[in-house]
Amino acid sequence: MNFKRILVAINHSPLTSIVFDRALNLAQQEQANLMILHCLVDFTAIDPGFESGGTFGLYPINTGFSQPFRDETLQLEIEQAKAWLQECCHQATARNIPTEYQISTPFW
């Protein structure tokens, strides 16, 4: 097939290990570079009550609490994602596959 670069998007779903293994095998077979992508999720877009604490009845909407909480949560998620993706890169480089990763963050 002559692939030079392969992009694999992974998350924490049950299929991630299967998808990642297939990407590793294909990259090795094709002698291609591998790019691993992980997208973080903005939970406030899914549940607006999450942002304000309204789901739990703790904070009224628009108190200014939400932005610092979002920033702190995002930084924690980025750190966790980096550690996980670095482990994935180690797996690939152990198989002599040139690999890099990218974390996509929500537009807050």
PDB file of N, CA and C in Angstrom:
ATOM      1  N   MET A   1       0.811  -1.202   0.000  1.00  0.00           N
ATOM      2  CA  MET A   1       0.000   0.000   0.000  1.00  0.00           C
ATOM      3  C   MET A   1       0.851   1.262   0.000  1.00  0.00           C
ATOM      4  N   ASN A   2       2.078   1.185   0.497  1.00  0.00           N
ATOM      5  CA  ASN A   2       3.011   2.306   0.489  1.00  0.00           C
ATOM      6  C   ASN A   2       2.578   3.504   1.326  1.00  0.00           C
ATOM      7  N   PHE A   3       2.140   3.255   2.558  1.00  0.00           N
ATOM      8  CA  PHE A   3       1.849   4.346   3.480  1.00  0.00           C
ATOM      9  C   PHE A   3       3.162   4.874   4.036  1.00  0.00           C
ATOM     10  N   LYS A   4       3.249   6.203   4.161  1.00  0.00           N
ATOM     11  CA  LYS A   4       4.432   6.810   4.766  1.00  0.00           C
ATOM     12  C   LYS A   4       4.129   7.291   6.180  1.00  0.00           C
ATOM     13  N   ARG A   5       2.883   7.699   6.390  1.00  0.00           N
ATOM     14  CA  ARG A   5       2.436   8.163   7.703  1.00  0.00           C
ATOM     15  C   ARG A   5       1.065   7.567   8.000  1.00  0.00           C
ATOM     16  N   ILE A   6       0.893   7.180   9.241  1.00  0.00           N
ATOM     17  CA  ILE A   6      -0.386   6.609   9.668  1.00  0.00           C
ATOM     18  C   ILE A   6      -0.855   7.384  10.893  1.00  0.00           C
ATOM     19  N   LEU A   7      -2.102   7.822  10.864  1.00  0.00           N
ATOM     20  CA  LEU A   7      -2.718   8.513  11.986  1.00  0.00           C
ATOM     21  C   LEU A   7      -3.679   7.549  12.660  1.00  0.00           C
ATOM     22  N   VAL A   8      -3.528   7.394  13.969  1.00  0.00           N
ATOM     23  CA  VAL A   8      -4.463   6.570  14.722  1.00  0.00           C
ATOM     24  C   VAL A   8      -5.022   7.425  15.859  1.00  0.00           C
ATOM     25  N   ALA A   9      -6.338   7.520  15.918  1.00  0.00           N
ATOM     26  CA  ALA A   9      -7.008   8.259  16.987  1.00  0.00           C
ATOM     27  C   ALA A   9      -7.443   7.252  18.049  1.00  0.00           C
ATOM     28  N   ILE A  10      -7.048   7.526  19.280  1.00  0.00           N
ATOM     29  CA  ILE A  10      -7.388   6.595  20.361  1.00  0.00           C
ATOM     30  C   ILE A  10      -8.051   7.341  21.509  1.00  0.00           C
ATOM     31  N   ASN A  11      -8.864   6.596  22.236  1.00  0.00           N
ATOM     32  CA  ASN A  11      -9.491   7.114  23.447  1.00  0.00           C
ATOM     33  C   ASN A  11      -9.444   5.985  24.482  1.00  0.00           C
ATOM     34  N   HIS A  12     -10.290   6.036  25.442  1.00  0.00           N
ATOM     35  CA  HIS A  12     -10.262   5.005  26.479  1.00  0.00           C
ATOM     36  C   HIS A  12     -11.385   3.978  26.299  1.00  0.00           C
ATOM     37  N   SER A  13     -11.793   3.763  25.068  1.00  0.00           N
ATOM     38  CA  SER A  13     -12.852   2.792  24.804  1.00  0.00           C
ATOM     39  C   SER A  13     -12.271   1.378  24.808  1.00  0.00           C
ATOM     40  N   PRO A  14     -13.120   0.377  24.915  1.00  0.00           N
ATOM     41  CA  PRO A  14     -12.647  -1.010  24.897  1.00  0.00           C
ATOM     42  C   PRO A  14     -11.935  -1.395  23.597  1.00  0.00           C
ATOM     43  N   LEU A  15     -12.223  -0.712  22.501  1.00  0.00           N
ATOM     44  CA  LEU A  15     -11.609  -1.053  21.215  1.00  0.00           C
ATOM     45  C   LEU A  15     -10.235  -0.417  21.001  1.00  0.00           C
ATOM     46  N   THR A  16      -9.827   0.464  21.887  1.00  0.00           N
ATOM     47  CA  THR A  16      -8.568   1.186  21.695  1.00  0.00           C
ATOM     48  C   THR A  16      -7.377   0.254  21.527  1.00  0.00           C
ATOM     49  N   SER A  17      -7.280  -0.763  22.350  1.00  0.00           N
ATOM     50  CA  SER A  17      -6.110  -1.654  22.254  1.00  0.00           C
ATOM     51  C   SER A  17      -6.086  -2.386  20.913  1.00  0.00           C
ATOM     52  N   ILE A  18      -7.239  -2.761  20.394  1.00  0.00           N
ATOM     53  CA  ILE A  18      -7.309  -3.442  19.100  1.00  0.00           C
ATOM     54  C   ILE A  18      -6.904  -2.485  17.980  1.00  0.00           C
ATOM     55  N   VAL A  19      -7.457  -1.271  18.015  1.00  0.00           N
ATOM     56  CA  VAL A  19      -7.150  -0.273  16.989  1.00  0.00           C
ATOM     57  C   VAL A  19      -5.668   0.083  17.031  1.00  0.00           C
ATOM     58  N   PHE A  20      -5.135   0.281  18.224  1.00  0.00           N
ATOM     59  CA  PHE A  20      -3.728   0.648  18.351  1.00  0.00           C
ATOM     60  C   PHE A  20      -2.816  -0.481  17.865  1.00  0.00           C
ATOM     61  N   ASP A  21      -3.141  -1.715  18.218  1.00  0.00           N
ATOM     62  CA  ASP A  21      -2.345  -2.854  17.744  1.00  0.00           C
ATOM     63  C   ASP A  21      -2.360  -2.948  16.218  1.00  0.00           C
ATOM     64  N   ARG A  22      -3.516  -2.726  15.621  1.00  0.00           N
ATOM     65  CA  ARG A  22      -3.594  -2.765  14.147  1.00  0.00           C
ATOM     66  C   ARG A  22      -2.767  -1.644  13.522  1.00  0.00           C
ATOM     67  N   ALA A  23      -2.796  -0.472  14.132  1.00  0.00           N
ATOM     68  CA  ALA A  23      -1.998   0.640  13.627  1.00  0.00           C
ATOM     69  C   ALA A  23      -0.504   0.331  13.748  1.00  0.00           C
ATOM     70  N   LEU A  24      -0.108  -0.267  14.869  1.00  0.00           N
ATOM     71  CA  LEU A  24       1.295  -0.661  15.050  1.00  0.00           C
ATOM     72  C   LEU A  24       1.721  -1.674  13.990  1.00  0.00           C
ATOM     73  N   ASN A  25       0.881  -2.675  13.779  1.00  0.00           N
ATOM     74  CA  ASN A  25       1.212  -3.710  12.788  1.00  0.00           C
ATOM     75  C   ASN A  25       1.314  -3.125  11.381  1.00  0.00           C
ATOM     76  N   LEU A  26       0.383  -2.250  11.037  1.00  0.00           N
ATOM     77  CA  LEU A  26       0.406  -1.645   9.709  1.00  0.00           C
ATOM     78  C   LEU A  26       1.632  -0.738   9.541  1.00  0.00           C
ATOM     79  N   ALA A  27       1.935   0.059  10.559  1.00  0.00           N
ATOM     80  CA  ALA A  27       3.097   0.947  10.486  1.00  0.00           C
ATOM     81  C   ALA A  27       4.393   0.141  10.351  1.00  0.00           C
ATOM     82  N   GLN A  28       4.460  -0.960  11.077  1.00  0.00           N
ATOM     83  CA  GLN A  28       5.654  -1.796  10.991  1.00  0.00           C
ATOM     84  C   GLN A  28       5.766  -2.451   9.609  1.00  0.00           C
ATOM     85  N   GLN A  29       4.655  -2.956   9.125  1.00  0.00           N
ATOM     86  CA  GLN A  29       4.623  -3.603   7.812  1.00  0.00           C
ATOM     87  C   GLN A  29       4.993  -2.624   6.704  1.00  0.00           C
ATOM     88  N   GLU A  30       4.499  -1.409   6.787  1.00  0.00           N
ATOM     89  CA  GLU A  30       4.717  -0.399   5.752  1.00  0.00           C
ATOM     90  C   GLU A  30       5.968   0.440   5.988  1.00  0.00           C
ATOM     91  N   GLN A  31       6.621   0.220   7.121  1.00  0.00           N
ATOM     92  CA  GLN A  31       7.767   1.041   7.519  1.00  0.00           C
ATOM     93  C   GLN A  31       7.379   2.516   7.514  1.00  0.00           C
ATOM     94  N   ALA A  32       6.231   2.791   8.114  1.00  0.00           N
ATOM     95  CA  ALA A  32       5.658   4.137   8.132  1.00  0.00           C
ATOM     96  C   ALA A  32       5.819   4.780   9.509  1.00  0.00           C
ATOM     97  N   ASN A  33       5.734   6.091   9.535  1.00  0.00           N
ATOM     98  CA  ASN A  33       5.696   6.826  10.797  1.00  0.00           C
ATOM     99  C   ASN A  33       4.273   6.739  11.356  1.00  0.00           C
ATOM    100  N   LEU A  34       4.174   6.782  12.676  1.00  0.00           N
ATOM    101  CA  LEU A  34       2.872   6.697  13.335  1.00  0.00           C
ATOM    102  C   LEU A  34       2.614   7.974  14.115  1.00  0.00           C
ATOM    103  N   MET A  35       1.434   8.550  13.928  1.00  0.00           N
ATOM    104  CA  MET A  35       0.980   9.694  14.713  1.00  0.00           C
ATOM    105  C   MET A  35      -0.212   9.228  15.539  1.00  0.00           C
ATOM    106  N   ILE A  36      -0.116   9.391  16.848  1.00  0.00           N
ATOM    107  CA  ILE A  36      -1.197   9.002  17.754  1.00  0.00           C
ATOM    108  C   ILE A  36      -1.931  10.272  18.173  1.00  0.00           C
ATOM    109  N   LEU A  37      -3.242  10.271  18.012  1.00  0.00           N
ATOM    110  CA  LEU A  37      -4.070  11.434  18.349  1.00  0.00           C
ATOM    111  C   LEU A  37      -5.049  11.046  19.452  1.00  0.00           C
ATOM    112  N   HIS A  38      -5.152  11.925  20.443  1.00  0.00           N
ATOM    113  CA  HIS A  38      -6.150  11.749  21.495  1.00  0.00           C
ATOM    114  C   HIS A  38      -6.859  13.080  21.679  1.00  0.00           C
ATOM    115  N   CYS A  39      -8.181  13.075  21.621  1.00  0.00           N
ATOM    116  CA  CYS A  39      -8.985  14.291  21.784  1.00  0.00           C
ATOM    117  C   CYS A  39      -9.611  14.301  23.176  1.00  0.00           C
ATOM    118  N   LEU A  40      -9.402  15.388  23.888  1.00  0.00           N
ATOM    119  CA  LEU A  40     -10.041  15.545  25.189  1.00  0.00           C
ATOM    120  C   LEU A  40     -11.487  15.977  24.977  1.00  0.00           C
ATOM    121  N   VAL A  41     -12.337  15.680  25.939  1.00  0.00           N
ATOM    122  CA  VAL A  41     -13.758  15.967  25.831  1.00  0.00           C
ATOM    123  C   VAL A  41     -14.126  17.119  26.759  1.00  0.00           C
ATOM    124  N   ASP A  42     -14.929  18.031  26.264  1.00  0.00           N
ATOM    125  CA  ASP A  42     -15.476  19.106  27.081  1.00  0.00           C
ATOM    126  C   ASP A  42     -16.814  18.623  27.637  1.00  0.00           C
ATOM    127  N   PHE A  43     -16.803  18.181  28.886  1.00  0.00           N
ATOM    128  CA  PHE A  43     -18.017  17.634  29.479  1.00  0.00           C
ATOM    129  C   PHE A  43     -19.105  18.685  29.664  1.00  0.00           C
ATOM    130  N   THR A  44     -18.730  19.950  29.717  1.00  0.00           N
ATOM    131  CA  THR A  44     -19.749  20.990  29.852  1.00  0.00           C
ATOM    132  C   THR A  44     -20.585  21.123  28.595  1.00  0.00           C
ATOM    133  N   ALA A  45     -20.027  20.715  27.447  1.00  0.00           N
ATOM    134  CA  ALA A  45     -20.811  20.742  26.207  1.00  0.00           C
ATOM    135  C   ALA A  45     -21.857  19.640  26.214  1.00  0.00           C
ATOM    136  N   ILE A  46     -21.581  18.571  26.942  1.00  0.00           N
ATOM    137  CA  ILE A  46     -22.505  17.445  27.040  1.00  0.00           C
ATOM    138  C   ILE A  46     -23.560  17.716  28.099  1.00  0.00           C
ATOM    139  N   ASP A  47     -23.135  18.244  29.256  1.00  0.00           N
ATOM    140  CA  ASP A  47     -24.025  18.497  30.381  1.00  0.00           C
ATOM    141  C   ASP A  47     -23.746  19.896  30.933  1.00  0.00           C
ATOM    142  N   PRO A  48     -24.495  20.912  30.485  1.00  0.00           N
ATOM    143  CA  PRO A  48     -24.234  22.267  30.944  1.00  0.00           C
ATOM    144  C   PRO A  48     -24.300  22.420  32.457  1.00  0.00           C
ATOM    145  N   GLY A  49     -25.017  21.572  33.130  1.00  0.00           N
ATOM    146  CA  GLY A  49     -25.079  21.619  34.585  1.00  0.00           C
ATOM    147  C   GLY A  49     -23.759  21.288  35.229  1.00  0.00           C
ATOM    148  N   PHE A  50     -22.916  20.537  34.536  1.00  0.00           N
ATOM    149  CA  PHE A  50     -21.598  20.169  35.044  1.00  0.00           C
ATOM    150  C   PHE A  50     -20.744  21.404  35.267  1.00  0.00           C
ATOM    151  N   GLU A  51     -20.854  22.360  34.358  1.00  0.00           N
ATOM    152  CA  GLU A  51     -20.029  23.569  34.436  1.00  0.00           C
ATOM    153  C   GLU A  51     -20.330  24.364  35.693  1.00  0.00           C
ATOM    154  N   SER A  52     -21.582  24.531  36.016  1.00  0.00           N
ATOM    155  CA  SER A  52     -21.950  25.402  37.116  1.00  0.00           C
ATOM    156  C   SER A  52     -22.055  24.679  38.441  1.00  0.00           C
ATOM    157  N   GLY A  53     -21.959  23.367  38.423  1.00  0.00           N
ATOM    158  CA  GLY A  53     -22.228  22.632  39.646  1.00  0.00           C
ATOM    159  C   GLY A  53     -23.716  22.474  39.860  1.00  0.00           C
ATOM    160  N   GLY A  54     -24.513  22.971  38.908  1.00  0.00           N
ATOM    161  CA  GLY A  54     -25.960  22.935  39.037  1.00  0.00           C
ATOM    162  C   GLY A  54     -26.520  21.539  39.164  1.00  0.00           C
ATOM    163  N   THR A  55     -25.794  20.561  38.615  1.00  0.00           N
ATOM    164  CA  THR A  55     -26.253  19.175  38.706  1.00  0.00           C
ATOM    165  C   THR A  55     -26.346  18.746  40.158  1.00  0.00           C
ATOM    166  N   PHE A  56     -25.427  19.268  40.973  1.00  0.00           N
ATOM    167  CA  PHE A  56     -25.374  18.869  42.376  1.00  0.00           C
ATOM    168  C   PHE A  56     -26.026  19.900  43.289  1.00  0.00           C
ATOM    169  N   GLY A  57     -26.433  21.014  42.717  1.00  0.00           N
ATOM    170  CA  GLY A  57     -27.063  22.055  43.511  1.00  0.00           C
ATOM    171  C   GLY A  57     -26.086  22.783  44.413  1.00  0.00           C
ATOM    172  N   LEU A  58     -24.801  22.778  44.091  1.00  0.00           N
ATOM    173  CA  LEU A  58     -23.802  23.382  44.966  1.00  0.00           C
ATOM    174  C   LEU A  58     -23.566  24.855  44.684  1.00  0.00           C
ATOM    175  N   TYR A  59     -23.585  25.231  43.419  1.00  0.00           N
ATOM    176  CA  TYR A  59     -23.251  26.593  43.042  1.00  0.00           C
ATOM    177  C   TYR A  59     -24.281  27.122  42.056  1.00  0.00           C
ATOM    178  N   PRO A  60     -24.685  28.353  42.227  1.00  0.00           N
ATOM    179  CA  PRO A  60     -25.576  28.936  41.223  1.00  0.00           C
ATOM    180  C   PRO A  60     -24.819  29.185  39.927  1.00  0.00           C
ATOM    181  N   ILE A  61     -25.542  29.283  38.853  1.00  0.00           N
ATOM    182  CA  ILE A  61     -24.937  29.521  37.543  1.00  0.00           C
ATOM    183  C   ILE A  61     -24.272  30.893  37.520  1.00  0.00           C
ATOM    184  N   ASN A  62     -23.141  30.981  36.768  1.00  0.00           N
ATOM    185  CA  ASN A  62     -22.404  32.227  36.541  1.00  0.00           C
ATOM    186  C   ASN A  62     -21.799  32.829  37.807  1.00  0.00           C
ATOM    187  N   THR A  63     -21.235  32.015  38.682  1.00  0.00           N
ATOM    188  CA  THR A  63     -20.579  32.525  39.884  1.00  0.00           C
ATOM    189  C   THR A  63     -19.107  32.799  39.651  1.00  0.00           C
ATOM    190  N   GLY A  64     -18.561  32.433  38.506  1.00  0.00           N
ATOM    191  CA  GLY A  64     -17.133  32.578  38.271  1.00  0.00           C
ATOM    192  C   GLY A  64     -16.366  31.349  38.715  1.00  0.00           C
ATOM    193  N   PHE A  65     -17.042  30.407  39.315  1.00  0.00           N
ATOM    194  CA  PHE A  65     -16.418  29.169  39.773  1.00  0.00           C
ATOM    195  C   PHE A  65     -16.022  28.294  38.603  1.00  0.00           C
ATOM    196  N   SER A  66     -16.796  28.340  37.535  1.00  0.00           N
ATOM    197  CA  SER A  66     -16.637  27.379  36.465  1.00  0.00           C
ATOM    198  C   SER A  66     -15.325  27.497  35.700  1.00  0.00           C
ATOM    199  N   GLN A  67     -14.845  28.698  35.382  1.00  0.00           N
ATOM    200  CA  GLN A  67     -13.635  28.824  34.567  1.00  0.00           C
ATOM    201  C   GLN A  67     -12.396  28.288  35.285  1.00  0.00           C
ATOM    202  N   PRO A  68     -12.137  28.640  36.533  1.00  0.00           N
ATOM    203  CA  PRO A  68     -10.974  28.040  37.213  1.00  0.00           C
ATOM    204  C   PRO A  68     -11.090  26.521  37.312  1.00  0.00           C
ATOM    205  N   PHE A  69     -12.290  26.028  37.532  1.00  0.00           N
ATOM    206  CA  PHE A  69     -12.502  24.588  37.611  1.00  0.00           C
ATOM    207  C   PHE A  69     -12.206  23.935  36.271  1.00  0.00           C
ATOM    208  N   ARG A  70     -12.666  24.544  35.200  1.00  0.00           N
ATOM    209  CA  ARG A  70     -12.398  24.021  33.856  1.00  0.00           C
ATOM    210  C   ARG A  70     -10.904  23.998  33.560  1.00  0.00           C
ATOM    211  N   ASP A  71     -10.208  25.076  33.896  1.00  0.00           N
ATOM    212  CA  ASP A  71      -8.767  25.166  33.639  1.00  0.00           C
ATOM    213  C   ASP A  71      -8.009  24.089  34.405  1.00  0.00           C
ATOM    214  N   GLU A  72      -8.360  23.918  35.670  1.00  0.00           N
ATOM    215  CA  GLU A  72      -7.696  22.905  36.498  1.00  0.00           C
ATOM    216  C   GLU A  72      -7.976  21.502  35.975  1.00  0.00           C
ATOM    217  N   THR A  73      -9.205  21.256  35.598  1.00  0.00           N
ATOM    218  CA  THR A  73      -9.589  19.952  35.062  1.00  0.00           C
ATOM    219  C   THR A  73      -8.860  19.677  33.754  1.00  0.00           C
ATOM    220  N   LEU A  74      -8.777  20.675  32.893  1.00  0.00           N
ATOM    221  CA  LEU A  74      -8.093  20.516  31.613  1.00  0.00           C
ATOM    222  C   LEU A  74      -6.619  20.183  31.831  1.00  0.00           C
ATOM    223  N   GLN A  75      -5.950  20.892  32.739  1.00  0.00           N
ATOM    224  CA  GLN A  75      -4.536  20.624  32.986  1.00  0.00           C
ATOM    225  C   GLN A  75      -4.319  19.211  33.507  1.00  0.00           C
ATOM    226  N   LEU A  76      -5.183  18.745  34.378  1.00  0.00           N
ATOM    227  CA  LEU A  76      -5.081  17.384  34.896  1.00  0.00           C
ATOM    228  C   LEU A  76      -5.285  16.365  33.774  1.00  0.00           C
ATOM    229  N   GLU A  77      -6.280  16.601  32.939  1.00  0.00           N
ATOM    230  CA  GLU A  77      -6.537  15.690  31.820  1.00  0.00           C
ATOM    231  C   GLU A  77      -5.373  15.672  30.835  1.00  0.00           C
ATOM    232  N   ILE A  78      -4.757  16.811  30.589  1.00  0.00           N
ATOM    233  CA  ILE A  78      -3.610  16.875  29.684  1.00  0.00           C
ATOM    234  C   ILE A  78      -2.444  16.073  30.251  1.00  0.00           C
ATOM    235  N   GLU A  79      -2.172  16.232  31.527  1.00  0.00           N
ATOM    236  CA  GLU A  79      -1.083  15.486  32.165  1.00  0.00           C
ATOM    237  C   GLU A  79      -1.322  13.979  32.088  1.00  0.00           C
ATOM    238  N   GLN A  80      -2.534  13.559  32.376  1.00  0.00           N
ATOM    239  CA  GLN A  80      -2.862  12.130  32.309  1.00  0.00           C
ATOM    240  C   GLN A  80      -2.755  11.610  30.880  1.00  0.00           C
ATOM    241  N   ALA A  81      -3.232  12.387  29.921  1.00  0.00           N
ATOM    242  CA  ALA A  81      -3.168  11.971  28.520  1.00  0.00           C
ATOM    243  C   ALA A  81      -1.723  11.880  28.048  1.00  0.00           C
ATOM    244  N   LYS A  82      -0.875  12.833  28.444  1.00  0.00           N
ATOM    245  CA  LYS A  82       0.537  12.795  28.063  1.00  0.00           C
ATOM    246  C   LYS A  82       1.205  11.513  28.560  1.00  0.00           C
ATOM    247  N   ALA A  83       0.969  11.170  29.807  1.00  0.00           N
ATOM    248  CA  ALA A  83       1.578   9.953  30.367  1.00  0.00           C
ATOM    249  C   ALA A  83       1.122   8.718  29.598  1.00  0.00           C
ATOM    250  N   TRP A  84      -0.165   8.657  29.280  1.00  0.00           N
ATOM    251  CA  TRP A  84      -0.714   7.507  28.554  1.00  0.00           C
ATOM    252  C   TRP A  84      -0.145   7.441  27.137  1.00  0.00           C
ATOM    253  N   LEU A  85      -0.115   8.577  26.445  1.00  0.00           N
ATOM    254  CA  LEU A  85       0.375   8.601  25.070  1.00  0.00           C
ATOM    255  C   LEU A  85       1.880   8.347  24.997  1.00  0.00           C
ATOM    256  N   GLN A  86       2.614   8.787  25.993  1.00  0.00           N
ATOM    257  CA  GLN A  86       4.044   8.481  26.038  1.00  0.00           C
ATOM    258  C   GLN A  86       4.270   6.976  26.170  1.00  0.00           C
ATOM    259  N   GLU A  87       3.421   6.312  26.934  1.00  0.00           N
ATOM    260  CA  GLU A  87       3.514   4.852  27.042  1.00  0.00           C
ATOM    261  C   GLU A  87       3.213   4.202  25.692  1.00  0.00           C
ATOM    262  N   CYS A  88       2.232   4.710  24.985  1.00  0.00           N
ATOM    263  CA  CYS A  88       1.933   4.191  23.641  1.00  0.00           C
ATOM    264  C   CYS A  88       3.122   4.401  22.705  1.00  0.00           C
ATOM    265  N   CYS A  89       3.755   5.562  22.796  1.00  0.00           N
ATOM    266  CA  CYS A  89       4.935   5.828  21.968  1.00  0.00           C
ATOM    267  C   CYS A  89       6.070   4.864  22.295  1.00  0.00           C
ATOM    268  N   HIS A  90       6.239   4.556  23.565  1.00  0.00           N
ATOM    269  CA  HIS A  90       7.284   3.600  23.959  1.00  0.00           C
ATOM    270  C   HIS A  90       7.020   2.231  23.347  1.00  0.00           C
ATOM    271  N   GLN A  91       5.760   1.818  23.312  1.00  0.00           N
ATOM    272  CA  GLN A  91       5.411   0.538  22.686  1.00  0.00           C
ATOM    273  C   GLN A  91       5.789   0.543  21.209  1.00  0.00           C
ATOM    274  N   ALA A  92       5.517   1.649  20.553  1.00  0.00           N
ATOM    275  CA  ALA A  92       5.812   1.738  19.117  1.00  0.00           C
ATOM    276  C   ALA A  92       7.316   1.795  18.864  1.00  0.00           C
ATOM    277  N   THR A  93       8.020   2.603  19.620  1.00  0.00           N
ATOM    278  CA  THR A  93       9.467   2.717  19.393  1.00  0.00           C
ATOM    279  C   THR A  93      10.191   1.422  19.742  1.00  0.00           C
ATOM    280  N   ALA A  94       9.624   0.629  20.647  1.00  0.00           N
ATOM    281  CA  ALA A  94      10.205  -0.683  20.942  1.00  0.00           C
ATOM    282  C   ALA A  94      10.142  -1.592  19.716  1.00  0.00           C
ATOM    283  N   ARG A  95       9.243  -1.274  18.802  1.00  0.00           N
ATOM    284  CA  ARG A  95       9.111  -2.033  17.543  1.00  0.00           C
ATOM    285  C   ARG A  95       9.751  -1.274  16.375  1.00  0.00           C
ATOM    286  N   ASN A  96      10.570  -0.299  16.707  1.00  0.00           N
ATOM    287  CA  ASN A  96      11.284   0.513  15.709  1.00  0.00           C
ATOM    288  C   ASN A  96      10.354   1.293  14.783  1.00  0.00           C
ATOM    289  N   ILE A  97       9.257   1.773  15.329  1.00  0.00           N
ATOM    290  CA  ILE A  97       8.303   2.582  14.561  1.00  0.00           C
ATOM    291  C   ILE A  97       8.458   4.031  15.014  1.00  0.00           C
ATOM    292  N   PRO A  98       8.884   4.927  14.113  1.00  0.00           N
ATOM    293  CA  PRO A  98       8.960   6.349  14.482  1.00  0.00           C
ATOM    294  C   PRO A  98       7.561   6.859  14.847  1.00  0.00           C
ATOM    295  N   THR A  99       7.445   7.410  16.040  1.00  0.00           N
ATOM    296  CA  THR A  99       6.123   7.750  16.564  1.00  0.00           C
ATOM    297  C   THR A  99       6.131   9.098  17.262  1.00  0.00           C
ATOM    298  N   GLU A 100       5.032   9.806  17.107  1.00  0.00           N
ATOM    299  CA  GLU A 100       4.781  11.022  17.864  1.00  0.00           C
ATOM    300  C   GLU A 100       3.307  11.047  18.245  1.00  0.00           C
ATOM    301  N   TYR A 101       2.967  11.940  19.170  1.00  0.00           N
ATOM    302  CA  TYR A 101       1.567  12.027  19.586  1.00  0.00           C
ATOM    303  C   TYR A 101       1.109  13.467  19.619  1.00  0.00           C
ATOM    304  N   GLN A 102      -0.210  13.620  19.594  1.00  0.00           N
ATOM    305  CA  GLN A 102      -0.829  14.936  19.655  1.00  0.00           C
ATOM    306  C   GLN A 102      -2.060  14.836  20.546  1.00  0.00           C
ATOM    307  N   ILE A 103      -2.242  15.824  21.395  1.00  0.00           N
ATOM    308  CA  ILE A 103      -3.446  15.916  22.225  1.00  0.00           C
ATOM    309  C   ILE A 103      -4.259  17.096  21.714  1.00  0.00           C
ATOM    310  N   SER A 104      -5.507  16.849  21.397  1.00  0.00           N
ATOM    311  CA  SER A 104      -6.404  17.906  20.954  1.00  0.00           C
ATOM    312  C   SER A 104      -7.256  18.326  22.146  1.00  0.00           C
ATOM    313  N   THR A 105      -7.247  19.615  22.458  1.00  0.00           N
ATOM    314  CA  THR A 105      -8.007  20.109  23.593  1.00  0.00           C
ATOM    315  C   THR A 105      -9.280  20.801  23.126  1.00  0.00           C
ATOM    316  N   PRO A 106     -10.297  20.826  23.986  1.00  0.00           N
ATOM    317  CA  PRO A 106     -11.535  21.501  23.618  1.00  0.00           C
ATOM    318  C   PRO A 106     -11.307  23.017  23.523  1.00  0.00           C
ATOM    319  N   PHE A 107     -12.125  23.663  22.729  1.00  0.00           N
ATOM    320  CA  PHE A 107     -12.051  25.124  22.593  1.00  0.00           C
ATOM    321  C   PHE A 107     -12.894  25.757  23.688  1.00  0.00           C
ATOM    322  N   TRP A 108     -12.255  26.047  24.789  1.00  0.00           N
ATOM    323  CA  TRP A 108     -12.973  26.673  25.918  1.00  0.00           C
ATOM    324  C   TRP A 108     -12.823  28.123  25.808  1.00  0.00           C
TER     325      TRP A 108
END
